[in-house]
Coordinates of C-alpha atoms and ligand atoms in Angstrom, one line a residue:
M1 CA 31.6 -10.8 2.1
D2 CA 28.0 -10.5 2.9
Q3 CA 28.1 -9.6 6.6
N4 CA 24.7 -8.0 6.8
I5 CA 22.9 -11.3 6.6
N6 CA 24.5 -12.3 9.9
K7 CA 23.3 -9.4 11.9
R8 CA 21.3 -10.3 15.1
I9 CA 17.8 -9.0 14.7
G10 CA 15.5 -8.3 17.6
I11 CA 11.8 -7.8 17.0
L12 CA 9.6 -6.1 19.6
G13 CA 6.3 -7.9 19.6
G14 CA 5.3 -11.4 18.6
G15 CA 1.9 -11.0 17.1
Q16 CA 0.9 -12.2 13.6
L17 CA 3.2 -9.7 11.9
G18 CA 6.1 -11.0 14.1
K19 CA 5.2 -14.5 13.2
M20 CA 5.3 -13.8 9.4
L21 CA 8.6 -11.9 9.8
C22 CA 10.1 -15.0 11.4
Q23 CA 8.7 -17.2 8.6
A24 CA 10.4 -14.9 6.0
G25 CA 13.6 -14.7 8.0
S26 CA 13.8 -18.4 8.3
K27 CA 14.0 -18.7 4.6
L28 CA 17.1 -16.6 4.6
G29 CA 18.5 -18.3 7.7
L30 CA 18.5 -15.0 9.7
S31 CA 19.1 -14.7 13.4
I32 CA 15.8 -13.4 14.8
A33 CA 14.8 -12.9 18.4
I34 CA 11.4 -11.8 19.7
M35 CA 10.4 -10.1 22.9
E36 CA 6.9 -10.8 24.1
R37 CA 5.2 -11.3 27.5
D38 CA 4.2 -14.9 27.7
K39 CA 4.2 -18.0 25.5
T40 CA 0.7 -17.6 24.1
F41 CA 1.8 -15.1 21.3
P42 CA 1.4 -16.1 17.6
A43 CA 5.1 -16.1 16.8
Y44 CA 6.1 -18.4 19.7
P45 CA 5.8 -21.8 17.9
I46 CA 8.2 -20.8 15.1
C47 CA 10.5 -18.4 16.9
S48 CA 13.6 -20.2 18.3
N49 CA 14.8 -17.2 20.3
W50 CA 12.3 -15.8 22.7
T51 CA 12.8 -13.3 25.5
D52 CA 10.0 -12.8 28.1
G53 CA 9.6 -9.1 28.5
D54 CA 7.3 -6.1 28.2
I55 CA 7.9 -4.0 25.0
T56 CA 6.4 -1.0 26.8
K57 CA 8.9 -1.2 29.7
Y58 CA 12.2 0.8 29.4
E59 CA 14.4 -1.8 31.3
D60 CA 13.0 -4.7 29.3
V61 CA 13.6 -3.1 25.9
I62 CA 17.1 -2.1 26.8
A63 CA 18.0 -5.6 28.2
F64 CA 16.6 -7.1 25.0
G65 CA 18.3 -4.7 22.6
K66 CA 21.7 -4.7 24.2
D67 CA 23.0 -7.8 22.5
K68 CA 21.3 -7.3 19.1
D69 CA 22.6 -5.4 16.0
V70 CA 19.3 -4.3 14.6
I71 CA 16.1 -3.7 16.5
T72 CA 12.8 -3.5 14.8
I73 CA 9.1 -3.5 15.7
E74 CA 5.9 -5.2 14.6
I75 CA 3.6 -2.8 16.6
E76 CA 4.1 0.9 17.4
N77 CA 3.2 0.6 21.1
V78 CA 6.8 0.2 22.3
N79 CA 9.0 2.1 24.7
L80 CA 10.3 5.0 22.7
S81 CA 12.8 6.3 25.3
A82 CA 14.5 2.8 25.4
L83 CA 14.8 2.7 21.6
E84 CA 16.3 6.2 21.7
A85 CA 18.9 5.0 24.3
L86 CA 19.7 2.0 22.1
E87 CA 20.2 4.2 19.1
E88 CA 22.6 6.3 21.2
M89 CA 24.5 3.2 22.1
G90 CA 25.1 2.7 18.3
K91 CA 22.4 0.1 17.7
E92 CA 20.5 0.2 14.4
V93 CA 16.9 0.9 15.3
Y94 CA 14.4 0.7 12.4
P95 CA 12.1 2.5 12.1
P96 CA 14.4 5.3 13.3
T97 CA 13.0 6.8 16.5
D98 CA 12.6 10.3 15.0
A99 CA 10.1 8.8 12.5
L100 CA 8.5 6.5 15.1
K101 CA 7.9 9.5 17.5
I102 CA 5.9 11.3 14.8
I103 CA 4.0 8.1 13.7
K104 CA 3.0 7.1 17.3
D105 CA 1.1 10.4 17.7
K106 CA -1.6 11.0 15.1
G107 CA -1.5 14.7 16.1
L108 CA 2.2 14.9 15.2
Q109 CA 1.6 12.9 12.1
K110 CA -1.1 15.2 10.8
T111 CA 1.1 18.3 11.6
F112 CA 4.0 16.7 9.8
Y113 CA 1.9 16.2 6.6
E114 CA 0.5 19.7 6.9
G115 CA 4.0 21.2 7.3
L116 CA 5.2 19.5 4.1
N117 CA 2.0 20.4 2.2
F118 CA 1.1 16.7 1.7
P119 CA -2.6 16.3 0.9
T120 CA -4.5 15.3 4.0
S121 CA -7.9 16.1 5.5
D122 CA -8.2 19.3 7.4
F123 CA -7.8 18.9 11.2
T124 CA -7.7 20.5 14.6
L125 CA -6.0 19.2 17.8
F126 CA -8.1 19.0 21.0
K127 CA -7.0 18.3 24.6
S128 CA -10.3 16.9 25.8
K129 CA -13.9 16.0 25.1
D130 CA -15.1 19.3 26.7
E131 CA -12.9 21.3 24.4
I132 CA -14.6 19.7 21.4
I133 CA -18.1 20.3 22.8
K134 CA -17.2 24.0 23.4
A135 CA -15.9 24.3 19.9
I136 CA -19.2 23.0 18.5
E137 CA -21.1 25.4 20.8
N138 CA -19.0 28.3 19.6
K139 CA -19.5 27.2 16.0
K140 CA -15.8 26.7 15.5
L141 CA -16.4 23.0 14.7
S142 CA -19.3 21.5 12.9
I143 CA -20.7 18.0 12.5
P144 CA -19.9 15.7 10.7
F145 CA -16.3 15.0 11.7
V146 CA -14.0 12.1 12.7
Q147 CA -12.3 12.1 16.2
K148 CA -9.1 10.1 16.6
S149 CA -7.2 9.5 19.8
R150 CA -3.7 10.9 19.3
T151 CA -2.0 7.8 20.7
E152 CA -2.6 4.1 21.2
G153 CA -5.4 3.7 18.7
Y154 CA -5.3 0.6 16.4
D155 CA -7.7 -1.5 14.3
G156 CA -10.3 1.2 14.5
K157 CA -10.2 1.5 18.3
G158 CA -9.6 5.1 19.1
V159 CA -11.5 6.3 16.0
H160 CA -15.0 7.8 16.5
V161 CA -17.1 9.1 13.6
V162 CA -19.6 11.8 14.5
R163 CA -22.3 12.0 11.9
S164 CA -25.1 13.4 14.1
E165 CA -25.6 15.2 17.5
D166 CA -26.4 11.8 18.9
D167 CA -22.9 10.5 18.1
L168 CA -21.4 13.2 20.5
K169 CA -22.3 10.9 23.4
G170 CA -19.6 8.6 22.2
L171 CA -16.8 11.2 22.1
L172 CA -13.5 9.9 23.4
D173 CA -12.3 11.9 26.4
T174 CA -8.7 12.0 25.4
Q175 CA -6.2 14.2 23.5
S176 CA -7.4 13.9 20.0
V177 CA -7.2 14.9 16.3
V178 CA -10.6 16.0 14.9
E179 CA -10.6 15.9 11.1
D180 CA -13.1 16.5 8.3
L181 CA -15.1 13.4 7.4
V182 CA -13.9 12.6 3.9
D183 CA -16.3 11.5 1.2
I184 CA -14.3 8.4 0.3
K185 CA -14.5 6.7 -3.1
T186 CA -12.1 4.0 -2.1
E187 CA -9.2 3.4 0.3
L188 CA -5.8 2.6 -1.0
S189 CA -2.6 1.4 0.6
V190 CA 0.9 1.6 -0.9
I191 CA 3.7 -0.2 1.0
V192 CA 7.1 1.2 0.3
A193 CA 10.5 0.1 1.6
R194 CA 13.6 2.1 2.2
R195 CA 17.2 1.1 3.0
P196 CA 19.6 3.0 5.2
N197 CA 21.3 4.3 2.1
G198 CA 18.0 5.8 0.8
E199 CA 17.3 3.2 -1.9
M200 CA 13.6 2.6 -2.2
S201 CA 11.1 0.2 -3.7
Y202 CA 7.3 -0.3 -3.6
F203 CA 4.5 -2.8 -3.8
P204 CA 1.6 -2.3 -6.2
P205 CA -1.3 -0.4 -4.6
V206 CA -4.0 -2.4 -2.9
E207 CA -7.6 -1.3 -2.4
M208 CA -9.4 -1.8 0.9
E209 CA -12.9 -2.4 1.9
F210 CA -13.8 -1.7 5.5
H211 CA -16.2 -3.3 8.0
P212 CA -19.2 -1.0 8.2
T213 CA -19.3 -0.8 12.0
A214 CA -15.9 -1.9 13.4
N215 CA -13.8 0.6 11.2
L216 CA -11.5 -2.3 10.4
V217 CA -10.1 -3.6 7.1
E218 CA -11.9 -6.7 6.3
F219 CA -11.4 -7.2 2.6
L220 CA -8.5 -6.1 0.4
F221 CA -7.7 -6.6 -3.3
S222 CA -4.9 -6.1 -5.7
P223 CA -4.5 -5.0 -8.5
S224 CA -6.4 -1.8 -7.8
M225 CA -9.2 -1.0 -10.3
L226 CA -8.3 2.7 -10.2
E227 CA -7.1 4.5 -13.2
H228 CA -3.4 4.1 -13.8
Y229 CA -2.5 7.7 -13.3
I230 CA -4.2 7.7 -9.8
Q231 CA -2.2 4.7 -8.8
E232 CA 1.0 6.3 -10.0
K233 CA 0.2 9.4 -8.0
A234 CA -0.4 7.3 -4.9
I235 CA 2.9 5.5 -5.3
N236 CA 4.8 8.7 -5.7
L237 CA 3.1 10.3 -2.7
A238 CA 3.9 7.2 -0.6
M239 CA 7.5 7.3 -1.6
L240 CA 7.8 11.0 -0.8
V241 CA 6.3 10.5 2.7
A242 CA 8.8 7.6 3.4
Q243 CA 11.6 9.8 2.1
K244 CA 10.7 12.8 4.3
L245 CA 10.2 10.6 7.3
E246 CA 13.6 9.1 6.6
I247 CA 12.1 5.7 7.2
V248 CA 14.2 2.5 7.2
G249 CA 12.2 -0.7 6.7
L250 CA 8.7 -0.7 5.4
L251 CA 6.2 2.2 5.5
A252 CA 2.6 1.4 4.7
V253 CA 0.8 4.5 3.6
E254 CA -2.9 4.4 3.9
M255 CA -4.7 6.9 1.6
F256 CA -8.2 8.0 0.8
V257 CA -9.3 8.5 -2.8
T258 CA -12.1 11.0 -2.7
K259 CA -15.1 11.2 -5.0
N260 CA -13.2 13.9 -6.9
D261 CA -10.2 11.6 -7.4
E262 CA -8.1 13.5 -5.0
I263 CA -5.6 11.5 -2.9
L264 CA -5.3 12.2 0.8
V265 CA -2.8 10.6 3.2
N266 CA -4.7 9.1 6.1
E267 CA -2.0 7.6 8.2
V268 CA 1.1 5.5 8.0
A269 CA 2.6 2.4 9.7
P270 CA 6.3 1.8 9.9
R271 CA 6.2 -2.0 9.6
P272 CA 4.6 -4.8 7.8
H273 CA 0.9 -4.1 7.4
N274 CA -2.4 -5.8 7.1
S275 CA -2.7 -4.5 3.5
G276 CA 0.4 -6.5 2.5
H277 CA -0.5 -10.0 3.7
H278 CA -1.4 -11.1 0.2
T279 CA 2.2 -10.4 -1.0
I280 CA 3.2 -13.8 0.5
E281 CA 1.3 -15.7 -2.2
A282 CA 0.6 -13.0 -4.9
C283 CA 3.9 -11.2 -5.3
D284 CA 7.4 -12.1 -6.3
I285 CA 8.6 -10.9 -2.9
S286 CA 6.6 -10.7 0.3
Q287 CA 6.4 -7.5 2.4
Y288 CA 8.0 -9.5 5.3
E289 CA 11.1 -10.4 3.3
M290 CA 11.2 -6.8 2.0
H291 CA 11.2 -5.4 5.5
L292 CA 14.0 -7.7 6.6
R293 CA 16.1 -6.8 3.5
A294 CA 15.6 -3.1 4.1
I295 CA 16.6 -3.2 7.8
L296 CA 19.6 -5.4 6.9
D297 CA 20.6 -2.9 4.2
L298 CA 20.3 -5.6 1.5
P299 CA 19.1 -4.9 -2.1
L300 CA 15.4 -4.1 -2.6
I301 CA 13.4 -4.8 -5.7
N302 CA 10.1 -3.3 -6.9
A303 CA 7.6 -6.0 -6.2
T304 CA 5.5 -7.4 -9.0
L305 CA 2.0 -8.8 -8.6
I306 CA 2.2 -12.3 -10.2
R307 CA -1.5 -13.0 -9.9
P308 CA -4.5 -11.1 -8.7
A309 CA -5.3 -11.5 -5.0
V310 CA -8.0 -10.9 -2.5
M311 CA -7.4 -10.9 1.3
V312 CA -10.1 -11.5 3.9
N313 CA -9.4 -10.9 7.6
L314 CA -10.7 -13.5 9.9
L315 CA -12.2 -11.6 12.8
G316 CA -13.5 -13.0 16.0
E317 CA -17.3 -13.5 15.5
E318 CA -19.6 -11.1 17.3
G319 CA -21.0 -12.5 20.5
H320 CA -18.1 -15.1 20.9
S321 CA -15.5 -14.9 23.6
G322 CA -13.4 -17.8 24.7
T323 CA -11.4 -20.7 23.4
T324 CA -10.9 -20.4 19.7
L325 CA -12.8 -22.7 17.3
Y326 CA -13.1 -22.5 13.5
S327 CA -16.1 -23.3 11.5
G328 CA -16.1 -23.7 7.7
L329 CA -12.4 -24.3 7.5
T330 CA -12.6 -27.7 5.8
E331 CA -14.8 -26.3 3.1
A332 CA -12.4 -23.4 2.5
L333 CA -9.5 -25.8 2.1
Q334 CA -11.3 -27.6 -0.8
T335 CA -10.8 -24.6 -3.1
A336 CA -7.6 -24.2 -5.1
G337 CA -5.9 -20.9 -4.6
V338 CA -7.2 -20.3 -1.1
Y339 CA -4.5 -19.8 1.5
P340 CA -5.7 -19.6 5.1
H341 CA -3.3 -18.2 7.7
L342 CA -4.4 -19.0 11.2
Y343 CA -2.5 -17.0 13.8
G344 CA -2.9 -19.5 16.6
K345 CA -4.5 -17.2 19.1
K346 CA -6.0 -19.4 21.8
E347 CA -8.7 -16.9 22.8
T348 CA -11.1 -15.3 20.5
K349 CA -13.2 -12.1 21.1
P350 CA -15.4 -10.0 18.9
Y351 CA -13.5 -8.4 16.0
R352 CA -10.1 -9.7 17.2
K353 CA -7.8 -10.4 14.2
M354 CA -7.6 -14.2 14.4
G355 CA -6.2 -15.0 10.9
H356 CA -6.5 -14.1 7.3
V357 CA -7.2 -15.8 4.0
T358 CA -5.5 -14.9 0.7
I359 CA -7.3 -15.9 -2.4
V360 CA -5.4 -15.9 -5.7
N361 CA -7.0 -16.3 -9.1
A362 CA -6.1 -15.2 -12.6
D363 CA -9.6 -13.6 -12.7
I364 CA -9.9 -11.0 -9.9
D365 CA -13.7 -11.2 -10.1
K366 CA -13.6 -14.9 -9.3
A367 CA -11.2 -14.2 -6.5
K368 CA -13.6 -11.6 -5.1
N369 CA -16.5 -14.1 -5.3
I370 CA -14.5 -16.7 -3.5
G371 CA -13.5 -14.0 -0.9
H372 CA -17.1 -13.1 -0.3
H373 CA -18.0 -16.7 0.1
I374 CA -15.2 -17.3 2.6
K375 CA -16.1 -14.2 4.5
N376 CA -19.6 -15.6 4.9
T377 CA -18.8 -19.2 5.7
L378 CA -15.4 -19.3 7.5
K379 CA -16.0 -18.2 11.1
V380 CA -14.0 -17.9 14.2
I381 CA -16.2 -18.8 17.2
A382 CA -15.7 -19.7 20.8
Q383 CA -16.0 -23.2 22.3
T384 CA -19.2 -23.4 24.4
Ligands
LIG1 N1 -11.3 11.6 8.0 C1 -11.9 10.5 7.7 N2 -13.0 10.5 6.9 C2 -13.7 9.4 6.6 N3 -13.4 8.2 7.1 C3 -12.3 8.1 7.9 C4 -11.5 9.2 8.3 N4 -10.5 8.8 9.1 C5 -10.7 7.5 9.2 N5 -11.7 7.0 8.6 C6 -12.2 5.6 8.5 O1 -11.8 4.9 9.6 C7 -10.8 3.9 9.3 C8 -9.7 3.8 10.5 O2 -9.1 5.1 10.6 P1 -7.5 5.1 10.9 O3 -6.8 4.4 9.8 O4 -7.1 6.5 11.1 O5 -7.5 4.3 12.3 P2 -6.7 3.1 12.9 O6 -7.4 2.6 14.1 O7 -5.3 3.4 13.1 O8 -6.9 2.0 11.8 P3 -6.1 0.7 11.4 O9 -5.3 0.3 12.6 O10 -7.2 -0.3 11.1 O11 -5.3 1.0 10.2 C9 -10.2 4.4 8.0 O12 -9.5 3.4 7.3 C10 -11.5 4.9 7.3 O13 -12.3 3.9 6.8
LIG2 MG1 -5.6 2.9 9.5

């Protein structure tokens, strides 16, 4: 008897990742409920079971989780104490709260990697901006470096790169991790999945290209062009991190490949990830289905890339805030192998993630060319 498929799943958060989890869950006929604050969230139109609530509020999360079997997340900014209480009540909470606690705090995350001798950039923890300035004056810290807020950073917010004295003006006045600025050849992500029984699987590595000013992924491709042995190393490292964190569900492991072909762990996310959107059209299993299988303790498979893919994030255009409009969409739809995903966010603002487009093509260079063209022509603007 396959009972696991009947478990009641509760997802905290209804953004685009929640939406795509619902889409994958619907294929398997799963019972999925979402908690979000009001009806304007991306998952609303396709989620049949919605609870109005604040995922950062203890009482709301408890009330939502009480009648579910498995509780998962699509964003890390959730009430951890409530998840711990639900775990104590015997609920299955995935990612487990011990792992989530470490991941939510970039300081704890870096300390965790260091403690296990995982390769990661050297770092120091600071309590405030003044402490950083003092460390520079005392020659204990030197420019360049990268400052990251320990908590609540996402999509490049909470990351400040200091390349010159002038950049010190922009230091964040918060508890932070200050790490060496890495000479990056390329950025790599490996998404792995782990079941409660420890069985694991992985997706082929993807390479990322970042927006030069917003510190945000804007272009991703798979297969990676890196030498095979580097990719194997990255997969093994990602699996080891997931194992040591005792993750259940997905773990996206973001890594840097240095100019010397060293692999460093940057950070992880215990949920579906931006670097796995393309798996919907390009792999034999999507990251969303894999996450649901893992948290339901169903069999996992190593994902195979069926065809090369490029993924472009559709970010809100600079200088545009207001009611969402698309320009260039009709043209994009004329090309075969182009799959736009529009998240349905009613309001756009600069750099907000409004959608993504996956481009599949047997020839990766062709896919990249189409990707560049789409990036230049498909725009998310505001109604004037
Ligand atoms: N130590 C570093 N050296 C060089 N570049 C870095 C370093 N740390 C971060 N970056 C750059 O900044 C980007 C964002 O950093 P990070 O992933 O830590 O932040 P984030 O806000 O959590 O990102 P996201 O939510 O987009 O994954 C990295 O992908 C990389 O391009
Ligand atoms: Mg990141």
